[in-house]
Short mmCIF file of C-alpha atoms in Angstrom, two decimals:
data_model
loop_
_atom_site.label_atom_id
_atom_site.label_comp_id
_atom_site.label_asym_id
_atom_site.label_seq_id
_atom_site.Cartn_x
_atom_site.Cartn_y
_atom_site.Cartn_z
CA MET A 182 0.07 0.02 0.15
CA ILE A 183 1.28 3.51 -0.78
CA GLU A 184 2.36 5.55 1.99
CA ARG A 185 0.82 8.88 2.86
CA LYS A 186 4.20 10.79 2.55
CA GLU A 187 4.56 9.37 -0.88
CA VAL A 188 0.86 10.76 -2.52
CA ILE A 189 1.71 14.07 -0.88
CA LYS A 190 5.19 13.91 -2.44
CA ILE A 191 3.91 13.02 -5.67
CA PHE A 192 1.50 15.78 -5.47
CA LYS A 193 3.66 18.23 -4.55
CA LYS A 194 6.46 16.96 -7.09
CA ASN A 195 3.59 17.63 -9.84
CA ASN A 196 2.75 21.00 -8.62
CA ALA A 197 -0.78 19.49 -8.05
CA LEU A 198 -0.83 20.71 -4.33
CA LEU A 199 -1.21 24.11 -4.26
CA ASN A 200 -0.75 26.96 -1.59
CA GLY A 201 -2.40 30.36 -1.94
CA HIS A 202 -6.08 31.90 -1.77
CA PHE A 203 -8.26 29.83 -3.54
CA ARG A 204 -12.23 29.51 -4.45
CA LEU A 205 -13.19 25.69 -4.13
CA SER A 206 -15.81 24.54 -6.33
CA SER A 207 -17.98 24.54 -3.52
CA GLY A 208 -17.83 27.98 -2.80
CA PHE A 209 -15.55 27.77 -0.11
CA HIS A 210 -12.17 29.49 0.15
CA SER A 211 -9.29 27.82 1.15
CA ASP A 212 -5.31 28.33 1.30
CA THR A 213 -4.95 25.13 -0.15
CA TYR A 214 -5.90 23.38 -3.54
CA PHE A 215 -5.62 19.74 -5.05
CA GLN A 216 -5.09 20.23 -8.54
CA SER A 217 -5.29 16.52 -9.20
CA ALA A 218 -5.39 16.92 -13.20
CA LEU A 219 -1.89 17.62 -13.21
CA ILE A 220 -0.89 13.90 -12.20
CA LEU A 221 -4.16 12.43 -13.64
CA GLN A 222 -2.93 14.02 -17.21
CA TYR A 223 0.21 10.99 -16.45
CA PRO A 224 -1.41 7.48 -17.11
CA LYS A 225 1.55 6.10 -14.90
CA LYS A 226 1.33 8.04 -11.94
CA ALA A 227 -2.36 7.66 -11.87
CA TYR A 228 -2.36 4.11 -12.04
CA LYS A 229 -0.09 4.06 -9.56
CA LEU A 230 -2.21 6.26 -7.40
CA ILE A 231 -5.32 4.62 -8.00
CA LYS A 232 -4.35 0.85 -7.83
CA ASN A 233 -3.91 1.46 -4.44
CA ILE A 234 -7.21 2.87 -3.98
CA VAL A 235 -8.48 -0.23 -5.43
CA LYS A 236 -6.59 -2.53 -2.92
CA GLN A 237 -8.47 -0.66 -0.29
CA ILE A 238 -11.95 -1.48 -2.18
CA LYS A 239 -10.65 -5.03 -2.71
CA GLN A 240 -9.62 -5.81 1.08
CA HIS A 241 -13.42 -5.13 1.66
CA ASN A 242 -14.85 -7.75 -0.79
CA ILE A 243 -17.35 -5.16 -2.22
CA LYS A 244 -18.90 -6.33 -5.25
CA ILE A 245 -19.05 -3.44 -7.66
CA ASN A 246 -20.73 -3.49 -11.28
CA CYS A 247 -20.17 0.14 -11.97
CA VAL A 248 -18.21 3.16 -11.73
CA ILE A 249 -19.95 6.63 -11.83
CA ALA A 250 -18.06 9.76 -11.31
CA PRO A 251 -19.16 13.34 -11.30
CA ALA A 252 -17.58 15.21 -14.49
CA ILE A 253 -15.21 16.52 -14.51
CA GLY A 254 -12.52 15.68 -11.65
CA GLY A 255 -13.50 11.97 -10.96
CA ILE A 256 -13.75 11.04 -14.34
CA ILE A 257 -10.12 10.05 -14.97
CA VAL A 258 -10.08 8.09 -11.33
CA GLY A 259 -13.56 6.51 -12.30
CA TYR A 260 -11.82 5.08 -15.80
CA GLU A 261 -9.14 3.90 -13.93
CA ILE A 262 -11.08 2.17 -11.27
CA GLY A 263 -13.41 0.44 -13.75
CA ARG A 264 -10.55 -0.51 -16.10
CA ILE A 265 -8.68 -2.44 -13.10
CA LEU A 266 -11.93 -3.61 -11.66
CA ASN A 267 -13.01 -4.53 -15.31
CA VAL A 268 -16.34 -2.91 -14.96
CA ARG A 269 -18.12 0.16 -16.94
CA SER A 270 -17.34 3.44 -16.17
CA MET A 271 -19.67 6.20 -17.01
CA PHE A 272 -19.88 9.78 -15.48
CA THR A 273 -22.54 12.49 -15.03
CA GLU A 274 -23.01 16.11 -16.17
CA ARG A 275 -24.51 19.17 -15.28
CA VAL A 276 -27.64 20.38 -17.33
CA ASN A 277 -29.34 23.79 -16.22
CA GLY A 278 -27.47 23.28 -12.61
CA LYS A 279 -28.83 19.66 -12.37
CA VAL A 280 -26.80 16.36 -12.23
CA CYS A 281 -28.04 13.77 -14.90
CA LEU A 282 -26.74 11.01 -16.96
CA LYS A 283 -26.03 11.82 -20.68
CA ARG A 284 -24.89 10.02 -23.92
CA ASN A 285 -26.90 7.42 -23.63
CA PHE A 286 -25.31 6.26 -20.61
CA LEU A 287 -27.80 3.62 -18.42
CA ILE A 288 -27.93 2.49 -15.35
CA ASN A 289 -29.26 -0.69 -14.63
CA LYS A 290 -31.59 -1.68 -11.93
CA LYS A 291 -30.12 -3.35 -8.61
CA GLU A 292 -26.99 -2.48 -10.34
CA ARG A 293 -24.03 -2.18 -7.51
CA ILE A 294 -22.19 0.93 -8.14
CA LEU A 295 -19.21 2.65 -6.71
CA ILE A 296 -18.67 6.92 -6.89
CA SER A 297 -14.99 8.03 -7.65
CA GLU A 298 -13.95 11.48 -7.52
CA ASP A 299 -10.60 13.07 -7.05
CA VAL A 300 -11.06 15.46 -4.21
CA ILE A 301 -13.95 15.46 -1.61
CA THR A 302 -14.33 18.60 0.11
CA THR A 303 -18.07 19.24 1.14
CA GLY A 304 -19.43 15.85 -0.45
CA LEU A 305 -21.99 17.85 -2.49
CA SER A 306 -20.91 16.08 -6.16
CA ILE A 307 -21.05 12.89 -4.30
CA LYS A 308 -24.35 13.49 -2.91
CA GLU A 309 -25.95 14.56 -6.31
CA VAL A 310 -24.33 11.38 -7.99
CA MET A 311 -26.11 9.30 -5.42
CA THR A 312 -29.19 10.67 -6.09
CA VAL A 313 -29.17 10.09 -9.38
CA ILE A 314 -28.46 6.38 -8.76
CA LYS A 315 -31.16 6.21 -6.67
CA SER A 316 -33.45 7.24 -9.18
CA TYR A 317 -32.48 4.40 -11.39
CA ASP A 318 -33.42 1.62 -8.31
CA ALA A 319 -29.55 1.12 -8.20
CA LYS A 320 -27.34 0.78 -5.28
CA VAL A 321 -24.52 2.90 -4.34
CA VAL A 322 -22.03 0.70 -2.10
CA ALA A 323 -18.68 2.54 -1.83
CA ILE A 324 -17.05 6.00 -2.48
CA ALA A 325 -13.56 6.21 -3.74
CA ALA A 326 -11.20 9.50 -3.81
CA LEU A 327 -7.78 10.43 -4.55
CA VAL A 328 -8.10 12.82 -1.36
CA ASP A 329 -10.58 13.50 1.18
CA ARG A 330 -10.47 16.86 2.36
CA SER A 331 -13.59 17.57 4.41
CA THR A 332 -13.31 19.24 7.38
CA LYS A 333 -16.53 17.76 8.45
CA LYS A 334 -16.63 14.17 9.00
CA ILE A 335 -19.13 13.14 5.94
CA ASN A 336 -21.13 9.95 6.15
CA PHE A 337 -22.50 8.63 2.84
CA GLY A 338 -23.74 5.54 4.27
CA VAL A 339 -21.35 3.41 2.37
CA PRO A 340 -17.58 2.30 2.72
CA LYS A 341 -15.60 5.66 1.80
CA PHE A 342 -11.85 4.89 0.29
CA SER A 343 -8.98 7.13 -0.09
CA LEU A 344 -5.45 7.96 -0.20
CA LEU A 345 -5.05 10.96 1.70
CA ASN A 346 -7.39 12.34 4.75
CA LEU A 347 -6.38 15.61 5.28
CA LYS A 348 -8.59 18.10 7.64
CA ILE A 349 -7.59 21.45 5.53
CA LYS A 350 -9.69 24.46 6.79
CA ASN A 351 -12.47 25.90 4.49
CA TYR A 352 -14.01 29.15 5.09
CA GLU A 353 -17.11 30.72 4.05
CA GLU A 354 -16.40 33.82 1.77
CA LYS A 355 -17.68 36.42 4.25
CA LYS A 356 -15.67 34.89 6.93
CA CYS A 357 -12.25 34.21 4.85
CA PRO A 358 -9.06 35.62 6.89
CA MET A 359 -7.46 36.08 3.35
CA CYS A 360 -10.44 38.26 1.87
CA LYS A 361 -9.89 40.34 5.16
CA LYS A 362 -6.35 40.84 4.16
CA GLY A 363 -7.27 42.19 0.57
CA SER A 364 -6.38 38.76 -1.09
CA ILE A 365 -8.57 37.68 -4.14
CA ALA A 366 -9.02 34.23 -4.30
CA ILE A 367 -8.72 32.26 -7.72
CA GLN A 368 -10.71 29.66 -9.03
CA PRO A 369 -8.85 26.78 -10.58
CA GLY A 370 -11.89 24.14 -10.34
CA SER A 371 -14.54 22.94 -12.77
CA ARG A 372 -17.98 23.41 -11.01
CA ASN A 373 -20.30 26.25 -11.95
CA GLN A 374 -17.68 27.59 -14.55
#
């Protein structure tokens, strides 16, 4: 199993662990940002990380028929998990602000689905995907992410796997100490852009 220090080293070496003033996809502000795409652009590095998530999943003997990711951050993570487990991999997209399946993707009734993500902050994207899956009368059986940076313990009701679990402070914009000092947040994320 890959060590936590090694994961952080990979993120830092690829300039994927950033420090500054960021507006996250969730709307919160933070001084730390994980730009997973900078690692996931390299298939060998992506595989090295994601195979370790799959090892965790396999240790729990969870039967999975399909992997679904919220676009865009979780797509590569989901694809690699699907490839390693030899199951289908799909992704949801936003249409008029609502998360849904497009491109003729279909979920079969009673299918056992893992939701993949690159970084978990508030869990909103995962909860939205869970709603889509339940609308097809399928079952979410696990969550997997490269990084879980949620400040509050999020209970999705299923096992959650990640390579890093970090407690990183997030601030509401009105309470952000960096904003109070006159700093302007940048938004490198993908949601609502």
